[in-house]
Coordinates of C-alpha atoms in Angstrom, one line a residue:
Chain A
M1 CA -0.4 -32.3 5.2
N2 CA 0.7 -29.3 7.3
E3 CA 3.4 -31.6 8.7
L4 CA 4.9 -32.0 5.2
T5 CA 8.1 -30.1 4.6
I6 CA 7.7 -27.3 2.0
E7 CA 9.9 -29.4 -0.3
G8 CA 7.7 -32.4 0.2
Y9 CA 4.5 -30.5 -0.3
L10 CA 5.7 -28.9 -3.5
T11 CA 6.6 -32.4 -4.8
E12 CA 3.1 -33.7 -4.0
L13 CA 1.6 -30.6 -5.7
G14 CA 3.5 -31.2 -8.8
K15 CA 2.4 -34.8 -9.3
K16 CA -0.2 -35.8 -11.8
E17 CA -2.4 -37.2 -9.0
G18 CA -5.1 -34.5 -8.5
T19 CA -4.5 -33.8 -4.8
P20 CA -3.3 -31.6 -3.4
G21 CA -4.1 -29.1 -6.1
G22 CA -4.6 -25.4 -6.6
G23 CA -7.2 -25.2 -3.8
S24 CA -4.8 -26.2 -1.1
A25 CA -2.1 -24.0 -2.5
A26 CA -4.5 -21.0 -2.3
A27 CA -5.3 -21.9 1.3
Y28 CA -1.6 -21.8 2.1
I29 CA -1.3 -18.4 0.4
A30 CA -4.1 -17.2 2.8
S31 CA -2.2 -18.7 5.7
M32 CA 0.9 -16.8 4.6
S33 CA -1.2 -13.6 4.4
A34 CA -2.4 -14.3 8.0
A35 CA 1.1 -14.9 9.2
L36 CA 2.3 -11.6 7.7
I37 CA -0.6 -9.8 9.4
R38 CA 0.5 -11.5 12.6
M39 CA 4.1 -10.4 12.1
V40 CA 3.0 -6.7 11.6
A41 CA 0.8 -6.8 14.8
D42 CA 3.7 -8.5 16.7
I43 CA 6.1 -5.7 15.7
Q44 CA 3.7 -3.0 16.7
K45 CA 2.8 -4.7 20.0
D46 CA 5.5 -3.3 22.2
K47 CA 5.9 0.1 20.5
K48 CA 4.9 3.0 22.7
A49 CA 3.4 4.9 19.7
Y50 CA 0.7 2.3 19.5
A51 CA 0.0 2.0 23.2
D52 CA -3.6 3.3 22.6
Y53 CA -4.2 0.3 20.4
S54 CA -2.8 -2.3 22.7
E55 CA -6.0 -4.2 23.2
E56 CA -6.8 -4.1 19.5
I57 CA -3.3 -5.3 18.6
T58 CA -3.6 -8.2 21.0
Q59 CA -6.9 -9.2 19.4
A60 CA -5.3 -8.9 15.9
L61 CA -2.5 -11.2 17.0
E62 CA -5.0 -13.8 18.1
A63 CA -7.3 -13.4 15.2
S64 CA -4.6 -13.6 12.6
H65 CA -3.2 -16.8 14.3
A66 CA -6.7 -18.4 14.3
L67 CA -7.2 -17.5 10.6
R68 CA -3.8 -19.0 9.7
K69 CA -4.9 -22.2 11.4
A70 CA -8.3 -22.1 9.8
F71 CA -6.8 -21.8 6.3
E72 CA -4.3 -24.6 7.1
Q73 CA -7.3 -26.8 7.9
L74 CA -9.0 -25.7 4.7
A75 CA -5.9 -26.7 2.7
K76 CA -6.4 -30.2 4.1
D77 CA -10.2 -30.2 3.6
D78 CA -9.8 -29.0 0.0
A79 CA -7.2 -31.7 -0.8
V80 CA -9.8 -34.5 0.0
A81 CA -13.0 -32.6 -0.9
F82 CA -13.3 -34.3 -4.3
E83 CA -12.9 -37.8 -3.1
P84 CA -16.6 -38.3 -2.2
V85 CA -17.5 -37.2 -5.7
L86 CA -15.3 -39.9 -7.2
M87 CA -16.8 -42.4 -4.7
A88 CA -20.3 -41.5 -5.6
Y89 CA -19.6 -41.9 -9.4
K90 CA -18.6 -45.5 -8.6
L91 CA -22.1 -46.3 -7.1
P92 CA -24.0 -48.9 -9.1
K93 CA -26.3 -47.6 -11.9
G94 CA -28.1 -50.8 -13.0
T95 CA -31.7 -50.1 -11.9
D96 CA -33.6 -46.9 -12.1
E97 CA -33.6 -46.8 -8.3
E98 CA -29.8 -47.2 -8.3
K99 CA -29.4 -44.5 -10.9
E100 CA -31.5 -42.1 -8.9
R101 CA -29.6 -42.8 -5.7
R102 CA -26.3 -42.4 -7.5
Q103 CA -27.4 -39.1 -9.0
E104 CA -28.4 -37.9 -5.5
E105 CA -25.2 -38.9 -3.9
V106 CA -23.1 -37.4 -6.7
Q107 CA -24.9 -34.1 -6.4
K108 CA -24.5 -34.1 -2.6
A109 CA -20.8 -34.8 -2.9
I110 CA -20.3 -32.0 -5.5
K111 CA -22.0 -29.5 -3.1
G112 CA -19.6 -30.8 -0.4
A113 CA -16.6 -30.3 -2.7
A114 CA -17.6 -26.7 -3.2
Q115 CA -17.6 -26.0 0.5
P116 CA -13.8 -25.5 1.2
P117 CA -13.4 -22.8 -1.5
L118 CA -16.7 -21.2 -0.4
E119 CA -15.3 -21.1 3.1
M120 CA -12.0 -19.6 1.8
L121 CA -14.0 -16.8 0.2
E122 CA -15.7 -16.1 3.5
K123 CA -12.5 -16.2 5.6
S124 CA -10.7 -14.0 3.1
H125 CA -13.0 -11.2 4.1
D126 CA -11.9 -11.8 7.7
L127 CA -8.3 -11.3 6.6
I128 CA -9.3 -8.1 4.8
D129 CA -11.0 -7.0 8.1
L130 CA -7.7 -7.4 9.9
I131 CA -5.6 -5.6 7.3
E132 CA -8.1 -2.7 7.3
Q133 CA -7.9 -2.6 11.1
L134 CA -4.1 -2.4 11.2
T135 CA -4.1 0.2 8.4
R136 CA -6.3 2.5 10.5
M137 CA -3.5 2.5 13.1
K138 CA -1.4 4.5 10.6
M139 CA 1.8 2.7 11.3
K140 CA 5.1 3.7 9.9
G141 CA 8.1 2.1 8.3
T142 CA 8.7 -1.1 6.2
I143 CA 5.9 -3.1 7.9
V144 CA 3.5 -1.2 5.7
N145 CA 5.0 -3.0 2.8
D146 CA 4.1 -6.3 4.6
L147 CA 0.5 -5.2 4.9
M148 CA 0.5 -4.6 1.1
V149 CA 1.9 -8.0 0.5
A150 CA -0.7 -9.6 2.8
T151 CA -3.3 -7.7 0.7
L152 CA -2.0 -8.9 -2.6
F153 CA -2.1 -12.4 -1.4
V154 CA -5.7 -12.2 -0.3
G155 CA -6.6 -11.0 -3.8
T156 CA -5.2 -14.2 -5.3
V157 CA -6.9 -16.4 -2.8
L158 CA -10.3 -14.8 -3.7
E159 CA -9.8 -15.4 -7.4
T160 CA -8.6 -18.9 -7.0
A161 CA -11.4 -19.8 -4.6
V162 CA -14.0 -18.7 -7.0
L163 CA -12.5 -20.8 -9.8
N164 CA -12.6 -23.8 -7.5
V165 CA -16.2 -23.1 -6.5
T166 CA -17.4 -22.9 -10.1
I167 CA -15.4 -26.0 -11.3
N168 CA -17.6 -27.9 -8.9
T169 CA -20.9 -26.1 -9.3
K170 CA -20.7 -26.6 -13.1
L171 CA -21.3 -30.3 -12.3
L172 CA -24.6 -29.6 -10.4
S173 CA -27.7 -30.6 -12.3
D174 CA -30.0 -28.5 -10.3
A175 CA -29.8 -25.0 -11.9
N176 CA -31.2 -23.3 -8.8
E177 CA -28.7 -24.7 -6.5
R178 CA -25.9 -24.0 -9.0
N179 CA -27.0 -20.4 -9.4
A180 CA -27.3 -19.8 -5.7
L181 CA -23.8 -21.1 -4.9
E182 CA -22.2 -19.3 -7.9
K183 CA -24.0 -16.0 -7.0
K184 CA -22.7 -16.2 -3.5
A185 CA -19.2 -16.9 -4.6
I186 CA -19.2 -14.1 -7.2
E187 CA -20.7 -11.7 -4.6
R188 CA -17.8 -12.5 -2.2
L189 CA -15.3 -12.1 -4.9
S190 CA -16.7 -8.8 -6.1
T191 CA -17.0 -7.1 -2.7
G192 CA -13.6 -8.6 -1.8
K193 CA -12.0 -7.1 -4.8
Q194 CA -13.5 -3.7 -4.1
R195 CA -12.2 -3.8 -0.6
I196 CA -8.8 -4.8 -1.7
S197 CA -8.7 -2.1 -4.4
Q198 CA -9.5 0.5 -1.7
L199 CA -6.8 -0.9 0.6
R200 CA -4.2 -1.0 -2.1
Q201 CA -4.9 2.7 -2.9
T202 CA -4.6 3.7 0.7
I203 CA -1.4 1.7 1.2
E204 CA 0.1 2.9 -2.1
Y205 CA -0.5 6.4 -0.9
F206 CA 1.6 5.8 2.2
L207 CA 4.4 4.0 0.3
E208 CA 4.7 6.9 -2.1
K209 CA 4.3 9.8 0.3
N210 CA 5.4 8.3 3.6
E211 CA 2.2 9.6 5.2
W212 CA -1.4 8.2 5.4
P213 CA -4.3 9.8 3.6
E214 CA -6.5 11.9 5.9
S215 CA -9.6 9.7 5.6
I216 CA -9.0 6.1 6.5
Chain B
M1 CA 14.3 -23.3 5.1
N2 CA 12.7 -25.6 2.5
E3 CA 13.1 -28.4 5.0
L4 CA 10.9 -26.7 7.5
T5 CA 7.4 -28.1 7.7
I6 CA 4.6 -25.8 6.3
E7 CA 3.5 -25.4 9.9
G8 CA 7.0 -24.4 11.0
Y9 CA 7.5 -22.0 8.2
L10 CA 4.2 -20.3 8.8
T11 CA 5.2 -19.8 12.5
E12 CA 8.5 -18.3 11.5
L13 CA 6.8 -16.0 9.0
G14 CA 4.4 -14.8 11.6
K15 CA 7.1 -13.8 14.1
K16 CA 8.2 -10.2 14.6
E17 CA 11.7 -11.0 13.5
G18 CA 11.9 -9.7 10.0
T19 CA 13.0 -12.9 8.2
P20 CA 11.5 -14.8 6.5
G21 CA 9.2 -12.2 5.3
G22 CA 6.9 -11.5 2.3
G23 CA 9.7 -12.0 -0.2
S24 CA 10.2 -15.6 0.7
A25 CA 6.5 -16.1 0.8
A26 CA 6.2 -14.8 -2.8
A27 CA 9.0 -17.1 -3.9
Y28 CA 7.0 -20.0 -2.5
I29 CA 3.9 -18.9 -4.4
A30 CA 6.0 -19.0 -7.5
S31 CA 7.2 -22.5 -6.6
M32 CA 3.6 -23.5 -6.2
S33 CA 2.8 -22.1 -9.6
A34 CA 5.7 -24.1 -11.1
A35 CA 4.5 -27.2 -9.3
L36 CA 1.0 -26.8 -10.8
I37 CA 2.5 -26.3 -14.2
R38 CA 4.4 -29.5 -13.7
M39 CA 1.2 -31.3 -12.7
V40 CA -0.5 -30.2 -15.8
A41 CA 2.4 -31.3 -18.0
D42 CA 2.5 -34.6 -16.1
I43 CA -1.2 -35.3 -16.7
Q44 CA -0.8 -34.6 -20.4
K45 CA 2.3 -36.6 -20.8
D46 CA 0.8 -40.0 -21.4
K47 CA -2.3 -38.9 -23.3
K48 CA -2.5 -40.0 -26.9
A49 CA -4.2 -36.7 -27.9
Y50 CA -0.9 -34.9 -27.1
A51 CA 1.5 -37.3 -28.7
D52 CA 2.6 -34.7 -31.2
Y53 CA 3.7 -32.5 -28.3
S54 CA 5.6 -35.3 -26.5
E55 CA 9.0 -33.7 -26.6
E56 CA 7.7 -30.2 -25.7
I57 CA 5.8 -31.8 -22.7
T58 CA 9.0 -33.5 -21.5
Q59 CA 10.8 -30.2 -21.7
A60 CA 8.0 -28.5 -19.8
L61 CA 8.2 -31.1 -17.1
E62 CA 11.9 -30.5 -16.7
A63 CA 11.7 -26.7 -17.0
S64 CA 8.9 -26.4 -14.4
H65 CA 10.7 -28.5 -12.0
A66 CA 13.9 -26.5 -12.4
L67 CA 11.9 -23.3 -11.9
R68 CA 10.3 -24.6 -8.7
K69 CA 13.8 -25.3 -7.4
A70 CA 15.1 -21.9 -8.5
F71 CA 12.3 -20.2 -6.6
E72 CA 12.9 -22.3 -3.5
Q73 CA 16.5 -21.1 -3.6
L74 CA 15.3 -17.5 -4.0
A75 CA 13.0 -18.0 -1.0
K76 CA 16.2 -18.8 1.0
D77 CA 18.2 -16.0 -0.6
D78 CA 15.6 -13.5 0.0
A79 CA 15.3 -14.4 3.7
V80 CA 18.9 -13.5 4.3
A81 CA 19.3 -10.7 1.7
F82 CA 18.9 -7.9 4.2
E83 CA 21.5 -9.1 6.7
P84 CA 24.5 -7.6 4.9
V85 CA 22.7 -4.2 4.9
L86 CA 22.3 -4.4 8.7
M87 CA 25.9 -5.5 9.0
A88 CA 27.1 -2.6 6.9
Y89 CA 25.1 -0.1 9.0
K90 CA 27.1 -1.3 12.0
L91 CA 30.5 -0.4 10.5
P92 CA 32.4 2.4 12.3
K93 CA 31.7 6.0 11.2
G94 CA 34.2 7.9 13.3
T95 CA 36.5 9.4 10.6
D96 CA 35.6 10.7 7.2
E97 CA 37.3 7.7 5.7
E98 CA 35.2 5.3 7.8
K99 CA 32.1 7.2 6.9
E100 CA 32.9 6.9 3.3
R101 CA 33.7 3.2 3.5
R102 CA 30.5 2.6 5.5
Q103 CA 28.4 4.4 3.0
E104 CA 29.9 2.4 0.1
E105 CA 29.3 -0.9 1.9
V106 CA 25.8 0.0 2.8
Q107 CA 25.0 0.9 -0.8
K108 CA 26.6 -2.3 -2.1
A109 CA 24.6 -4.3 0.4
I110 CA 21.3 -2.6 -0.5
K111 CA 21.9 -3.4 -4.2
G112 CA 22.5 -7.0 -3.1
A113 CA 19.3 -7.1 -1.2
A114 CA 17.3 -6.0 -4.3
Q115 CA 18.8 -9.0 -6.3
P116 CA 16.4 -11.8 -5.1
P117 CA 13.2 -9.9 -5.9
L118 CA 14.7 -8.7 -9.3
E119 CA 15.5 -12.4 -10.0
M120 CA 12.0 -13.3 -9.1
L121 CA 10.7 -10.8 -11.7
E122 CA 12.9 -12.4 -14.3
K123 CA 12.0 -15.9 -13.5
S124 CA 8.3 -15.1 -13.3
H125 CA 8.5 -14.5 -17.0
D126 CA 9.9 -18.0 -17.4
L127 CA 6.8 -19.3 -15.6
I128 CA 4.6 -17.3 -18.0
D129 CA 6.5 -18.8 -21.0
L130 CA 5.6 -22.3 -19.8
I131 CA 2.0 -21.5 -19.2
E132 CA 1.7 -19.9 -22.6
Q133 CA 3.4 -23.0 -24.1
L134 CA 1.0 -25.4 -22.5
T135 CA -2.0 -23.2 -23.4
R136 CA -1.1 -23.5 -27.0
M137 CA -1.6 -27.3 -26.8
K138 CA -5.3 -26.6 -26.4
M139 CA -5.8 -29.1 -23.7
K140 CA -9.2 -30.0 -22.3
G141 CA -10.8 -30.7 -19.0
T142 CA -10.2 -29.5 -15.4
I143 CA -6.5 -29.1 -15.8
V144 CA -7.2 -25.8 -17.7
N145 CA -8.4 -24.6 -14.3
D146 CA -5.0 -25.4 -12.9
L147 CA -3.3 -23.3 -15.6
M148 CA -5.5 -20.4 -14.6
V149 CA -4.5 -20.8 -10.9
A150 CA -0.8 -21.0 -11.9
T151 CA -1.3 -17.8 -13.9
L152 CA -3.0 -16.0 -11.0
F153 CA -0.2 -17.0 -8.7
V154 CA 2.5 -15.5 -11.0
G155 CA 0.6 -12.2 -11.0
T156 CA 0.9 -11.9 -7.3
V157 CA 4.6 -12.9 -7.4
L158 CA 5.3 -10.1 -9.9
E159 CA 3.6 -7.4 -7.8
T160 CA 5.2 -8.6 -4.5
A161 CA 8.6 -8.7 -6.1
V162 CA 8.4 -5.1 -7.4
L163 CA 7.4 -3.9 -3.9
N164 CA 10.5 -5.8 -2.5
V165 CA 12.8 -4.2 -5.1
T166 CA 11.6 -0.7 -4.4
I167 CA 11.7 -1.0 -0.6
N168 CA 15.4 -1.6 -1.1
T169 CA 16.1 0.8 -3.9
K170 CA 14.5 3.6 -2.0
L171 CA 17.5 3.4 0.3
L172 CA 20.0 3.9 -2.5
S173 CA 21.7 7.3 -2.5
D174 CA 22.8 7.2 -6.1
A175 CA 19.8 8.4 -8.1
N176 CA 21.0 6.9 -11.3
E177 CA 21.5 3.4 -9.9
R178 CA 18.1 3.7 -8.1
N179 CA 16.3 4.7 -11.3
A180 CA 18.0 2.0 -13.4
L181 CA 16.9 -0.7 -11.0
E182 CA 13.4 0.6 -10.5
K183 CA 12.9 1.1 -14.2
K184 CA 14.0 -2.5 -14.8
A185 CA 11.6 -3.8 -12.1
I186 CA 8.7 -1.8 -13.4
E187 CA 9.3 -2.9 -17.0
R188 CA 9.2 -6.5 -15.9
L189 CA 6.0 -5.9 -13.9
S190 CA 4.3 -4.1 -16.7
T191 CA 5.1 -6.6 -19.5
G192 CA 4.4 -9.4 -17.1
K193 CA 1.0 -8.0 -16.3
Q194 CA 0.2 -7.6 -20.0
R195 CA 1.1 -11.2 -20.7
I196 CA -0.9 -12.4 -17.7
S197 CA -3.9 -10.4 -18.8
Q198 CA -3.7 -12.0 -22.3
L199 CA -3.4 -15.4 -20.8
R200 CA -6.3 -14.9 -18.4
Q201 CA -8.5 -13.8 -21.3
T202 CA -7.6 -16.9 -23.3
I203 CA -8.1 -19.3 -20.5
E204 CA -11.4 -17.6 -19.4
Y205 CA -12.6 -18.1 -22.9
F206 CA -12.0 -21.8 -22.6
L207 CA -13.5 -22.1 -19.1
E208 CA -16.7 -20.4 -20.4
K209 CA -17.1 -22.0 -23.8
N210 CA -15.2 -25.3 -23.3
E211 CA -13.3 -24.5 -26.5
W212 CA -10.2 -22.4 -27.2
P213 CA -10.2 -19.2 -29.2
E214 CA -9.0 -19.6 -32.8
S215 CA -5.9 -17.5 -32.4
I216 CA -3.6 -18.7 -29.6

């Protein structure tokens, strides 16, 4: 899918066939956030003012690239994640034994379908880590704007991923399993939103005053 | 640019060269929102339950496609929008006359660079129009989730576009012009956010209760 042109991907996304859907789109937004983080690190890399951070910047370059790739993979995983659920629903349900087996397979497949968005929630926190790290370097100029954009993008990824977890977990018959997965997703969303809100406040401070707050 | 593969675009986005940057990425998020809206309309199109809406759905299909294309164009426009500013800064500034001319050209180019994000703000409202329209059809099932995702995406587009307007308008020396453009951008953001918040509330109601609130 990552070899599609943007044009081609958007056409697929707009078709009534369910895949790719919003989950893959969210993963690409995360990849774009990672790419913007990489761009910021790349711009800082050769500037003398950040020579003290040279090792950290090299690490951020690598980490942001790896995250971009991980989210591209998640876009692909998400696009096919519901297929096993549809397959499982097609299993025979003539005998009690068949019904039981079908039910087990369906539930297993649903848990599988919730995995890509759960993974997106986890990895969104890795993106936030990187943005926080770059923010602490107190850089100057228009690249700060790009850090803000990267931050905004992660917020949308978190919210979309939670929707895509719960759309699956709703179908789980085991209330304990359902609650455990939903609780995890909501915890990742809520801590993520707090971190993003803090980041936005810090970056907005810079964008308004052209200097960083004392305590970051 | 729209003929780049997703892979190729993300690599360009991650490079230290300034373009494409966050503005084009936001335009693609808007295109993805438009594609998801198109998908929802496409799924409803042949369903008997929505036969009464058949004409409206056909219009929504066309309008969402046109918006997707418009945002793809804006992604391209945004990627080159700052070039005239850089060109203008290179004009000679030896004589007073040259200085004056250079200043005029720079200011004109900056206003031009603010146009794509201003246009994104306008067209984001067109996306919201479409989501509102589809919501009023009180559809059922998982496609409601896609409407929510489309809504979340527009929110990010609005916020990113405003940042990209003000990063340019900050450079305008004429305070009246600067204020007028910023006021317009902030008005579009603030009414957009209100509309999105209303939509989210309505869609969340459905996602929780599996029925639509009375008054939409």
